[in-house]
Short mmCIF file of C-alpha atoms in Angstrom, two decimals:
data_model
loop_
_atom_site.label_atom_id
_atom_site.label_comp_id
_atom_site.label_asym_id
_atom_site.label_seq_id
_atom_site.Cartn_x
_atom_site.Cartn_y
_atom_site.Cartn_z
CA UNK A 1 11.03 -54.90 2.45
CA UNK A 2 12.18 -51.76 0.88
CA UNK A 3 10.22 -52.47 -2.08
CA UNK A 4 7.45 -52.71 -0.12
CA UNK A 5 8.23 -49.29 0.96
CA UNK A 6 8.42 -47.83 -1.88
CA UNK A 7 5.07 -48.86 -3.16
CA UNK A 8 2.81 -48.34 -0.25
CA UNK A 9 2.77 -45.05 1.48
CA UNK A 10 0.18 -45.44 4.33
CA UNK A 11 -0.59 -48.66 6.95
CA UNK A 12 -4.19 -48.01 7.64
CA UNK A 13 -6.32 -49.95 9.99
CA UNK A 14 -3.99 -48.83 13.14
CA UNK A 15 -2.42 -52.09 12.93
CA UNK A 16 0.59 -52.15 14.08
CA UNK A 17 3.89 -53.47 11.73
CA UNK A 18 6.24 -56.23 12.79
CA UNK A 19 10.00 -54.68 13.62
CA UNK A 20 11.82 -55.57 9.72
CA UNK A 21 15.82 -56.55 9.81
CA UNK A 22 17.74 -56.59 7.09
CA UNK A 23 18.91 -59.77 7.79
CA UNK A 24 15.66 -61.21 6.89
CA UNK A 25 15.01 -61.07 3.16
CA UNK A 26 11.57 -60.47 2.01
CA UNK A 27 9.91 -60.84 -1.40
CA UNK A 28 6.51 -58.63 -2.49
CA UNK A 29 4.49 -61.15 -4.67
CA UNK A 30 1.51 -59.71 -6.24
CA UNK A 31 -0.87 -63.16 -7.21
CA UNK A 32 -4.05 -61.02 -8.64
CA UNK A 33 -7.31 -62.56 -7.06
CA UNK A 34 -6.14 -66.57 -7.09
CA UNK A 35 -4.07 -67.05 -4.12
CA UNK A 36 -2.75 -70.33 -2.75
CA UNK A 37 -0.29 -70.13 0.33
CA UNK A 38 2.47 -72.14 0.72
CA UNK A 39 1.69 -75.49 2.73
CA UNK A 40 5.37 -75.98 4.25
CA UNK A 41 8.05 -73.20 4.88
CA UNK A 42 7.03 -70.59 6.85
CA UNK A 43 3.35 -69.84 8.48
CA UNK A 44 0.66 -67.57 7.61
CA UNK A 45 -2.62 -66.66 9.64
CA UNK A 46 -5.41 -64.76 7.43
CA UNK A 47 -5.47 -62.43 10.06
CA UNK A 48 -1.52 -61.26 10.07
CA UNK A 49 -2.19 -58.53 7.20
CA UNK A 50 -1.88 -55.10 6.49
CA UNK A 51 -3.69 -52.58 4.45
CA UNK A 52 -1.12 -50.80 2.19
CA UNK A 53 -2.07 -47.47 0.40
CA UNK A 54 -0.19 -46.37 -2.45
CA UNK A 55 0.69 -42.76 -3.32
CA UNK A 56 -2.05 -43.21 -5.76
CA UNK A 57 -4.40 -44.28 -3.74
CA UNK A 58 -4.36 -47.81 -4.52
CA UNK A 59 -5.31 -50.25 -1.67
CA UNK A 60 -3.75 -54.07 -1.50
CA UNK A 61 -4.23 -56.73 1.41
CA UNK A 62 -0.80 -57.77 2.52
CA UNK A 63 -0.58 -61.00 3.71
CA UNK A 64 2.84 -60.93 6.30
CA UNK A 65 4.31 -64.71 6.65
CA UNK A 66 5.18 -65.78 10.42
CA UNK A 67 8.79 -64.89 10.88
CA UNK A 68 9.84 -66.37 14.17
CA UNK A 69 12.62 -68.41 13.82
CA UNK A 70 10.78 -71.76 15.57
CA UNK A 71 14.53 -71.96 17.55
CA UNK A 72 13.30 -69.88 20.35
CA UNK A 73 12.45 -72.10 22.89
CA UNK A 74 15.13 -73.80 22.26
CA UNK A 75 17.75 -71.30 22.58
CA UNK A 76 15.78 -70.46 25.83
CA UNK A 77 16.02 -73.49 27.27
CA UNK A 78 19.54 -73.86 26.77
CA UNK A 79 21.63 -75.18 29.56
CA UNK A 80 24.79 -76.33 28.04
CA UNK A 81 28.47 -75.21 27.88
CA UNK A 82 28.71 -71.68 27.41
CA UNK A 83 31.13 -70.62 23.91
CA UNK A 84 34.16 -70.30 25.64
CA UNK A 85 33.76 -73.60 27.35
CA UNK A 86 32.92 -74.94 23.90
CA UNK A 87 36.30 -73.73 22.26
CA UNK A 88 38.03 -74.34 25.14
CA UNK A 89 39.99 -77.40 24.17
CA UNK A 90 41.30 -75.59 21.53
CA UNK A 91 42.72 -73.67 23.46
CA UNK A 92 44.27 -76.44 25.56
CA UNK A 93 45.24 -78.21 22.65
CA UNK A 94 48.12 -75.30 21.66
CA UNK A 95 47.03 -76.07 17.70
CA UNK A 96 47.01 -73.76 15.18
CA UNK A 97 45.84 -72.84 11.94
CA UNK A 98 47.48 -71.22 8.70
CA UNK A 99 46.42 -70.02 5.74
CA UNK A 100 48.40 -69.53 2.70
CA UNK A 101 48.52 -66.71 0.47
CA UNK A 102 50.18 -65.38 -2.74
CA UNK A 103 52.97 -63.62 -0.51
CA UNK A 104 52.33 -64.35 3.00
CA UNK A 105 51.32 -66.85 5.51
CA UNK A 106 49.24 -65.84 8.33
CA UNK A 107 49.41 -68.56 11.32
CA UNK A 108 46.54 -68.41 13.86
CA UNK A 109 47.82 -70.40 17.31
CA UNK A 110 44.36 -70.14 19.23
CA UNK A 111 44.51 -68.61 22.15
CA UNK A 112 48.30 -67.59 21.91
CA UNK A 113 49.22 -65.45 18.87
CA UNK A 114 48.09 -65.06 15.17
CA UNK A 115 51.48 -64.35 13.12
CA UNK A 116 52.34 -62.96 9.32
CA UNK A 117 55.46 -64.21 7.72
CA UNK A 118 57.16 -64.44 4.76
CA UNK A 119 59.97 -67.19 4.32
CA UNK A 120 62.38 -67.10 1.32
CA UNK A 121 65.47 -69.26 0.72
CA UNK A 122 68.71 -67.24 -0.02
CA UNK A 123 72.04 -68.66 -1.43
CA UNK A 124 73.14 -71.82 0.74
CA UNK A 125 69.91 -72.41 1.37
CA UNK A 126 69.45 -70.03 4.69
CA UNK A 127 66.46 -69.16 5.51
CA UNK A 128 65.13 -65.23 5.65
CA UNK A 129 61.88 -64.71 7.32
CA UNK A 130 60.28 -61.22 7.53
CA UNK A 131 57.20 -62.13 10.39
CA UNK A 132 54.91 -59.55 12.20
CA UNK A 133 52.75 -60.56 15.08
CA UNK A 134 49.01 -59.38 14.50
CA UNK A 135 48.57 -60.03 18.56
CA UNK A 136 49.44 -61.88 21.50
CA UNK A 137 47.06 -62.74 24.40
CA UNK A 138 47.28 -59.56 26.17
CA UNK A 139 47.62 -61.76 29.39
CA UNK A 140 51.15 -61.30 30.43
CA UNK A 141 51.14 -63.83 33.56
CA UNK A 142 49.03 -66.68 32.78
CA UNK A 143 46.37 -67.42 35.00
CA UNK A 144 45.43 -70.28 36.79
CA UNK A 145 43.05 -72.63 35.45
CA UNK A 146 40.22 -71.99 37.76
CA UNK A 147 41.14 -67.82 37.37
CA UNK A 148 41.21 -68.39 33.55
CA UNK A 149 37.44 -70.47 33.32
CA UNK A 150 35.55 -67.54 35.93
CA UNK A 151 37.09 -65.01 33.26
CA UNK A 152 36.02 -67.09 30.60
CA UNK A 153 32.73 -67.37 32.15
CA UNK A 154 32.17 -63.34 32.76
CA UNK A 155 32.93 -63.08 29.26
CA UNK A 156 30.57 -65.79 28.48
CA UNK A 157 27.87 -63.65 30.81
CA UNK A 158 28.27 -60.65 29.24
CA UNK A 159 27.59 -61.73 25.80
CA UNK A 160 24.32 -63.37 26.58
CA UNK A 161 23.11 -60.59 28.66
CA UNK A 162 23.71 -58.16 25.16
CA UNK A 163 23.09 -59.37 21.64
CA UNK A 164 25.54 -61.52 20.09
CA UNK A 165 27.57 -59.89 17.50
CA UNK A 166 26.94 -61.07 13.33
CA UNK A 167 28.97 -61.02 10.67
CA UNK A 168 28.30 -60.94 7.08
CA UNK A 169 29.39 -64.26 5.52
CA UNK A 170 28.78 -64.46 2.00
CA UNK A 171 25.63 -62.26 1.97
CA UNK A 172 24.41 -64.39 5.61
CA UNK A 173 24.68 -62.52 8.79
CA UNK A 174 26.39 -64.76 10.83
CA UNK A 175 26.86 -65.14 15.03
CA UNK A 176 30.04 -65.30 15.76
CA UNK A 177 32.23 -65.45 19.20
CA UNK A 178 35.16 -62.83 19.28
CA UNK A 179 38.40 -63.75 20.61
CA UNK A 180 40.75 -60.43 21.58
CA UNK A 181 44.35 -60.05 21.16
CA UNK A 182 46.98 -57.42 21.34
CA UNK A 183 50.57 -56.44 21.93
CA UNK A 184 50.92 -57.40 18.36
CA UNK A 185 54.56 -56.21 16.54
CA UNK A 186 54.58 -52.31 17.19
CA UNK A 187 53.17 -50.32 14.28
CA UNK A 188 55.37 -47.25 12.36
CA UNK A 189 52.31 -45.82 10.95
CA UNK A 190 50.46 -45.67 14.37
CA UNK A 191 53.55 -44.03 16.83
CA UNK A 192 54.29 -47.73 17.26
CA UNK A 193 51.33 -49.03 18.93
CA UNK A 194 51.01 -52.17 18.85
CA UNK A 195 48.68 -54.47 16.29
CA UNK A 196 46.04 -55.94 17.70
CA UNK A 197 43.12 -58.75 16.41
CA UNK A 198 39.81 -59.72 17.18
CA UNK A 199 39.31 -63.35 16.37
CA UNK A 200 36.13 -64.36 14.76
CA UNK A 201 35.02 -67.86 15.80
CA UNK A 202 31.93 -69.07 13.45
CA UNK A 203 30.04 -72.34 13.56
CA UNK A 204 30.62 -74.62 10.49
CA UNK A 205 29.92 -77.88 11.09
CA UNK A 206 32.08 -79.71 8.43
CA UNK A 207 35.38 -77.39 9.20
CA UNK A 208 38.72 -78.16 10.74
CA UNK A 209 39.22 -74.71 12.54
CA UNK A 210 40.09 -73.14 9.15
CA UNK A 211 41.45 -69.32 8.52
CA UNK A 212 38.47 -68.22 6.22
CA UNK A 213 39.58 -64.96 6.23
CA UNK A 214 42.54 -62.29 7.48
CA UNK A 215 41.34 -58.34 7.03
CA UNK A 216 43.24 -55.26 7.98
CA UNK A 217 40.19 -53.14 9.17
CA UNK A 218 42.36 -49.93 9.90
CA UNK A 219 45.83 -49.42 9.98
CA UNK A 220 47.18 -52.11 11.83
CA UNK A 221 44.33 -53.56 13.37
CA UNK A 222 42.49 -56.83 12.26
CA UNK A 223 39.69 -59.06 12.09
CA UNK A 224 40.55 -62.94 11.45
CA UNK A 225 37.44 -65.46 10.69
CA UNK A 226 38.06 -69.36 12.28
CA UNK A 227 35.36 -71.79 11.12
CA UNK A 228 35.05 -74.55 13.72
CA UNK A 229 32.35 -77.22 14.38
CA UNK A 230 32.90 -76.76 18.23
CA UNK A 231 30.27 -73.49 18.57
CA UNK A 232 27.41 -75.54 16.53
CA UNK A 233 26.82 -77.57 19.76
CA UNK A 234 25.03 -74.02 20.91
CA UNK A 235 22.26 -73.19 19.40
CA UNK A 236 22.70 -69.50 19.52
CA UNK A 237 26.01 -69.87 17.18
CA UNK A 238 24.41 -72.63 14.64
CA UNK A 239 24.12 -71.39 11.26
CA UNK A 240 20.76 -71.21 9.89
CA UNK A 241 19.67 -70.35 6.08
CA UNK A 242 17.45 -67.34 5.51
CA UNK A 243 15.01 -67.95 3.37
CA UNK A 244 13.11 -65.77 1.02
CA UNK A 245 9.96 -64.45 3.14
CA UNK A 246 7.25 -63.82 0.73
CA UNK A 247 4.59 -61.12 0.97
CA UNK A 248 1.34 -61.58 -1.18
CA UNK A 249 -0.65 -58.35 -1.76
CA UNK A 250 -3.77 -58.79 -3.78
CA UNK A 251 -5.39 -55.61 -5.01
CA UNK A 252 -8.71 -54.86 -3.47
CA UNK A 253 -11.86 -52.88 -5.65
CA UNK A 254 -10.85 -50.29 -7.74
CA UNK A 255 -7.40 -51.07 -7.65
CA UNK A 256 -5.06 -52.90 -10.48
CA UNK A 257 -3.56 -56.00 -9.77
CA UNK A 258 -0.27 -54.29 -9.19
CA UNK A 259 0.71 -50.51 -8.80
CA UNK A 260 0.43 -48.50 -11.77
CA UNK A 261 4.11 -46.93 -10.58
CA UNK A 262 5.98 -50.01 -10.23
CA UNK A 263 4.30 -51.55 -13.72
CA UNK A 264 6.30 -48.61 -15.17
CA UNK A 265 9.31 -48.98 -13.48
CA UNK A 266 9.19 -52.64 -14.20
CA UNK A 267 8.85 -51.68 -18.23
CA UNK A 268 11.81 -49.08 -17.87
CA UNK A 269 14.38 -51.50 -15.99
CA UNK A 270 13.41 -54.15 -18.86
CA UNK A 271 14.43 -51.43 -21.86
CA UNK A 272 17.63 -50.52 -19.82
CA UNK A 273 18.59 -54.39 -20.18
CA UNK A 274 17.37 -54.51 -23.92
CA UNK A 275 20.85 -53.23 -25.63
CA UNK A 276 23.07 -55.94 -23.15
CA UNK A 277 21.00 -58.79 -24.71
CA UNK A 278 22.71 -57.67 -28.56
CA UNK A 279 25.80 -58.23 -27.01
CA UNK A 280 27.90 -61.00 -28.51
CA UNK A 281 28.27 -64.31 -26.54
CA UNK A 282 32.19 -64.50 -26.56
CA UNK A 283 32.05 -60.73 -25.20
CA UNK A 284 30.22 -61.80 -22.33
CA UNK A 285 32.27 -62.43 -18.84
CA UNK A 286 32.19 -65.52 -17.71
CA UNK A 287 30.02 -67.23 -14.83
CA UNK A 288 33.32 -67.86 -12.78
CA UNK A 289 34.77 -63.84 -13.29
CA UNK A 290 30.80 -62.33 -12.28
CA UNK A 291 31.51 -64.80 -9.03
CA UNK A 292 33.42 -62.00 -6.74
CA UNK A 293 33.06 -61.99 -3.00
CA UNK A 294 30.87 -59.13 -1.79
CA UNK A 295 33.72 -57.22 -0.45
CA UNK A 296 35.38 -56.56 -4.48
CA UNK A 297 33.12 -53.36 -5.21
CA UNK A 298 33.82 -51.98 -8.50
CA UNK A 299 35.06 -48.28 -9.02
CA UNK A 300 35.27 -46.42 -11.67
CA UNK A 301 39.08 -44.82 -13.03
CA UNK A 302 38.75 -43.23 -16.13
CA UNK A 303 36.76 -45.12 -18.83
CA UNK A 304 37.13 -48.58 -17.60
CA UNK A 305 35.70 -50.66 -14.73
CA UNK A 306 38.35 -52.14 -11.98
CA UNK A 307 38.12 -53.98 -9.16
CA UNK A 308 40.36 -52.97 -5.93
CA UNK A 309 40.63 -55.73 -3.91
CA UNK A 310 41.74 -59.80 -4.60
CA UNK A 311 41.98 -61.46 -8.36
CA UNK A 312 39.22 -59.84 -10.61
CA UNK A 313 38.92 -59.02 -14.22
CA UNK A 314 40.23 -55.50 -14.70
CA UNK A 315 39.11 -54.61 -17.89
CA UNK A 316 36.97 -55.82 -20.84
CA UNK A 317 39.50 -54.36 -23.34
CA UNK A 318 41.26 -57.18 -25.52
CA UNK A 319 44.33 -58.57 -24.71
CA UNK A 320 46.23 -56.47 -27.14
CA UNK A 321 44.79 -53.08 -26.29
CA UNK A 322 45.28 -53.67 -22.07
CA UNK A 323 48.77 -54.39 -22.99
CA UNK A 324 49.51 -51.64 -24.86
CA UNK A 325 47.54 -49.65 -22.88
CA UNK A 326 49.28 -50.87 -19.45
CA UNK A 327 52.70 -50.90 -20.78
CA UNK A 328 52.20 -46.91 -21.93
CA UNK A 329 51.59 -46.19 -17.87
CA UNK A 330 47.64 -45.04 -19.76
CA UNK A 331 45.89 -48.15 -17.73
CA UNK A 332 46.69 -48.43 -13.95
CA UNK A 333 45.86 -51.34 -12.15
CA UNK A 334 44.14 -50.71 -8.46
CA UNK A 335 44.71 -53.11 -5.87
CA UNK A 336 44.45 -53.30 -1.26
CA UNK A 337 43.13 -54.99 1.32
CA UNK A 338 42.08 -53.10 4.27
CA UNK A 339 42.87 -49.22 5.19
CA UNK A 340 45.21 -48.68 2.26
CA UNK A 341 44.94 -49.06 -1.61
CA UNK A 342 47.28 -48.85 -4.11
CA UNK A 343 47.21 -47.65 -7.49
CA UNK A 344 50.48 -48.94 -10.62
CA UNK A 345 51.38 -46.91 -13.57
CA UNK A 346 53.77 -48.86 -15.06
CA UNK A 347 56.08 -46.36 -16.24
CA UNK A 348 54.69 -43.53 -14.07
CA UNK A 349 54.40 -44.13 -10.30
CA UNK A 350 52.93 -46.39 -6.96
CA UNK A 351 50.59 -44.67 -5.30
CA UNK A 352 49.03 -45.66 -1.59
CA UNK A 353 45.61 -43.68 -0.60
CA UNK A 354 43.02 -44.02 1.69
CA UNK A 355 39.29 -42.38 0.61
CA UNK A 356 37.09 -41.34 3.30
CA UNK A 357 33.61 -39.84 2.72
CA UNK A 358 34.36 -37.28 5.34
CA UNK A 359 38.06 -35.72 5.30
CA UNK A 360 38.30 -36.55 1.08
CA UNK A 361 41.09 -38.80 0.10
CA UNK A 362 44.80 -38.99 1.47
CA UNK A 363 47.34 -40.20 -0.81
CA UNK A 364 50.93 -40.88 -0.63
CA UNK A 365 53.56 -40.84 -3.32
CA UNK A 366 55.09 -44.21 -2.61
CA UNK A 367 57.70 -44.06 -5.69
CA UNK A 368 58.28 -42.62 -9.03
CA UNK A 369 59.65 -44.03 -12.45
CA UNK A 370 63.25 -43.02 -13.53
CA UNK A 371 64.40 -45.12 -16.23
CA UNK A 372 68.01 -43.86 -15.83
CA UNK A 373 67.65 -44.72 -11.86
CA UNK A 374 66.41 -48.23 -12.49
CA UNK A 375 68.92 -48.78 -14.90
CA UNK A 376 71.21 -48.01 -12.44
CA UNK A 377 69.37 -50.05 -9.61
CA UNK A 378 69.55 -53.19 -12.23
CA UNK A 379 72.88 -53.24 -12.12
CA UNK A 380 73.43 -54.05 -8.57
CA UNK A 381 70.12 -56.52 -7.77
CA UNK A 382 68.19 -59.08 -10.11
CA UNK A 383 66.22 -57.32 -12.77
CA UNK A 384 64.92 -61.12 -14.27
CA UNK A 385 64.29 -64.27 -12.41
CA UNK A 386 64.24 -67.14 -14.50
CA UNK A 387 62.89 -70.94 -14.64
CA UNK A 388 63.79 -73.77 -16.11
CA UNK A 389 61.32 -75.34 -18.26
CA UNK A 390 61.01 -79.44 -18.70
CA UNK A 391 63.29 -79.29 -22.47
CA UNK A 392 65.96 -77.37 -20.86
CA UNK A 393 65.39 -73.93 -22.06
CA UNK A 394 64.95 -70.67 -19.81
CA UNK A 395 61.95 -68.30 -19.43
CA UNK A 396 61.28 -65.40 -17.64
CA UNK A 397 59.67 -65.90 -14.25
CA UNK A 398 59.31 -62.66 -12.73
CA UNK A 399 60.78 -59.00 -13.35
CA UNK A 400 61.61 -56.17 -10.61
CA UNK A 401 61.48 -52.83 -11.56
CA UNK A 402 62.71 -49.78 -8.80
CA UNK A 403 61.05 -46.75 -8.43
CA UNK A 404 62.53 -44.02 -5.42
CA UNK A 405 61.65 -40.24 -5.44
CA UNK A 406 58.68 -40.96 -3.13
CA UNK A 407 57.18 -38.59 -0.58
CA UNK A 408 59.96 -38.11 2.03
CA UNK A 409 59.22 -40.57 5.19
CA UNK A 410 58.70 -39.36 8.37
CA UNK A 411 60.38 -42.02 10.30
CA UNK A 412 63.73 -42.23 8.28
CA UNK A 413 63.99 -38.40 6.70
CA UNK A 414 64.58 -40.00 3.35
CA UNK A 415 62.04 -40.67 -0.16
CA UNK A 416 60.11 -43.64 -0.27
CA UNK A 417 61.33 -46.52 -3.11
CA UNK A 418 59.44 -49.23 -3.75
CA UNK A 419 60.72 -52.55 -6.07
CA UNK A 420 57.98 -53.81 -8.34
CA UNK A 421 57.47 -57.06 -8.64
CA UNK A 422 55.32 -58.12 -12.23
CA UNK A 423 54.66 -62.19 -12.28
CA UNK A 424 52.21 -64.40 -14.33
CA UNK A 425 49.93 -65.86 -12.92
CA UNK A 426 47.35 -67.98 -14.97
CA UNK A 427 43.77 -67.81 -14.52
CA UNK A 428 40.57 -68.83 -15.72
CA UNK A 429 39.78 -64.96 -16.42
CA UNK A 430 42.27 -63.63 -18.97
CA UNK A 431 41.72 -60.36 -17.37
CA UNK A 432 42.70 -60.90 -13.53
CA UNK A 433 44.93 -59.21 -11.67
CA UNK A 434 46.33 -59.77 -7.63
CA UNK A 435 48.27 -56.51 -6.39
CA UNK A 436 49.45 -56.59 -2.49
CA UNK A 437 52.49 -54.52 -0.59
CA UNK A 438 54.78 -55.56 1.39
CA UNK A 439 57.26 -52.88 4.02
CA UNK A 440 59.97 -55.26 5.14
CA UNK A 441 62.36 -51.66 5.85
CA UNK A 442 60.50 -48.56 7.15
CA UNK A 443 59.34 -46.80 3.90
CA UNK A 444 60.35 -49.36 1.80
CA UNK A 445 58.21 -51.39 0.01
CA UNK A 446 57.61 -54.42 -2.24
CA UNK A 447 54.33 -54.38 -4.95
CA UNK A 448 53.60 -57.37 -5.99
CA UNK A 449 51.58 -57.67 -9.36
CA UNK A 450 50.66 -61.01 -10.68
CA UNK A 451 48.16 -61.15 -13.58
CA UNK A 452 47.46 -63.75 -16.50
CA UNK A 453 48.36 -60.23 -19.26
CA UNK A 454 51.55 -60.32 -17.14
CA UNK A 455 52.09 -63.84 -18.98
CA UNK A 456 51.96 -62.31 -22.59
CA UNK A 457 55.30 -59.92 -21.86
CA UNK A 458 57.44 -61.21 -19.14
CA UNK A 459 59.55 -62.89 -22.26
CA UNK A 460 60.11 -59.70 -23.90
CA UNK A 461 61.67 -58.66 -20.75
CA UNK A 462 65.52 -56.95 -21.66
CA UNK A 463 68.61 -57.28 -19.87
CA UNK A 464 67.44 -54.66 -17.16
CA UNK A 465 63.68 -56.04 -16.90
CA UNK A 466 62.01 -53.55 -19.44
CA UNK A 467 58.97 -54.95 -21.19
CA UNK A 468 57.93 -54.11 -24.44
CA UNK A 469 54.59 -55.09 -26.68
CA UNK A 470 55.32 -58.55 -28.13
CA UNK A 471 56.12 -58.81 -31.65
#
């Protein structure tokens, strides 16, 4: 579609153009004079065309396939159970669903409460949990059962009398049914409103109600994706593939087979690509590191390529020049889901910003590095955790680092600290790296930073947790 755009300048012929999405992919094929259509896929009719005009005054027939989806009537004649009828024994059910992450679990109970918590084992085995509540039905007094299905059914009427909302899922804009809740755990960064969710319900036909994903869309408010095979009974919510829709253009007299402008631009994007192909095999990333989810956009920080959100590769230096590099507070690793990122300097500072194309970037000093201060913290709290291996000997598990001196806190009149948490964590990428942070006390936080290079130092840790190059 937009290449399409690009090439042709005028539609002549008055005729006029089908309404384009960008949920349906197109593909401009230029087959010279043979042309053979396609016997099965999608339709074409010789007389669904177009007359394209270059800038150049080159004219092509375009031959436009037959887009409609063939689920039409179908959907039309629909006369089943509306979506919230569909998910309503879920609902009844009381179940829930959890999905586990490096630091927290996030429990979903459908139709109840979706809940984030933390559970760690102290001395005598008691329990600590840190939990917030993402949202509660906002329904104080339940209703009764008929009350609760004629709201379920406005809801249900108001949905198909607008368009049903989509979702990108892995590159596929996907239906999905939203759930609301709120009254969540009240929120210090917000004057202590409370968090609130909207709960994604998707069609998957094979899944068990699972927590696909958990995303803080602003501060304190979030968006929670359930795949469940009770929406693919309607055939508004089933999932459906897009495939490739392909436009043929052949050139008519006078014209070449395809534009002279896009032959060149074809030629230039092909010597761009000529240096990469020297490049030596082992430097090449592999097919599992290139695999990132469409949310992990690259940025660029200085010389080097990171990636700000989940486990990616953060560099293609070698293992020895990252470490050096990281340990001399030079290389800063970038991590955040949602509203706020964070950038580490080991050595130097934790930063938390937010960049906005309008108002610029806001960034707050979370904590900075005194050496004589950590020393100091060290000596009251665990600077090394440690783990038994299977021959009896000890290795370093994790090491906690304190920086304080952050921007003062509005809520408790005192700096910011934060306690760094560095952790290996293997990978198939030698390059990865996981960053999230936790606030269990107003203004003070918990990094966590769990990489494979984390691996290669955590046993040159000293008494107070200080890491060093190995030997």
């Amino acid at each position: 579609c937009g290449l399409l755009a690009a090439v042709a300048a005028v539609a002549e012929g008055g005729r006029a153009l089908p309404q384009l999405s960008d949920d349906i992919p197109f593909r401009v094929n230029w087959p010279g004079t043979e042309l053979s259509l396609p016997t099965t896929g999608v339709l074409y009719k010789e007389d669904n065309y177009i007359i394209m005009t270059t800038v150049d005054k080159e004219k092509y027939k375009c031959l436009l396939p037959l887009i409609a989806s063939g689920n039409e009537e179908e959907e039309k004649d629909y006369k089943g159970p509306t979506p919230g009828e569909l998910l309503e024994p879920l609902f009844k059910q009381s179940s829930c669903s959890y999905r586990i992450e490096s630091y927290w679990t996030y429990e979903v109970c459908h139709g109840k409460h979706i809940r984030q918590y933390h559970e760690e084992k102290e001395t005598g085995q008691k329990i600590n949990i840190q939990e917030y509540y993402l949202g509660n039905m906002i329904m104080k007094n339940p209703l009764s059962e008929p009350e609760s299905r004629e709201l379920s059914c406005g809801y249900d009427l108001l949905l198909s009398l607008t368009q049903i909302p989509t979702k990108n899922i892995e590159g596929q804009m996907t239906p999905y049914y939203p759930v609301e809740l709120g009254n969540g755990t009240p929120c210090s960064l917000r004057q202590n409103l409370p968090r609130s969710s909207t709960v994604m319900y998707i069609c998957h036909p094979e899944a068990k109600h699972e927590i696909l994903s958990v995303a803080e869309v602003t501060t304190c408010e979030y968006e929670v994706v359930i795949l469940t095979p009770l929406l693919c009974n309607h055939p508004k919510y089933r999932f459906r593939a897009s495939p490739v829709n392909d436009i043929f253009c052949q050139s008519l007299p006078g014209s070449p087979l395809k534009p002279h402008n896009l032959e060149q631009l074809e030629k230039q994007q092909e010597m761009l690509k000529m240096p990469f192909r020297r490049v030596k095999e082992e430097e090449m990333p592999s097919t599992k590191e290139e695999k990132f989810s469409s949310i992990h956009k690259p940025v660029a920080v200085g010389s080097h390529q990171l990636l700000t959100v989940g486990t990616t590769h953060i560099s293609k230096l070698t293992d020895e020049q990252l470490i050096k590099e990281f340990l001399s507070g030079s290389y800063c690793f970038h991590g955040g889901v949602g509203w706020w990122k964070y950038e580490f300097c080991y050595g130097k500072y934790v930063h938390q910003y937010h960049e906005d194309k309008e108002s610029g970037k806001t960034s707050v000093v979370v904590g900075t590095w005194s050496k004589e201060e950590h020393i100091e913290w060290s000596r009251k709290n665990a600077a090394r955790t440690f783990y038994l291996r299977e021959d009896g000997t000890q290795t370093v598990r994790m090491v906690s680092h304190f920086y304080g001196n952050g921007d003062v806190c509005d809520l408790t009149d005192k700096p910011r600290q934060v306690t760094v948490k560095l952790k290996c964590k293997e990978s198939d990428s030698p390059h990865a790296v996981t960053i999230y942070m936790l606030e269990p006390h107003s203004c003070q936080y918990i990094l966590g930073v769990e990489s494979p290079v984390i691996c290669k130092i955590l046993d040159t840790a000293d008494e107070y947790g200080l890491l060093s190059v190995p030997s």
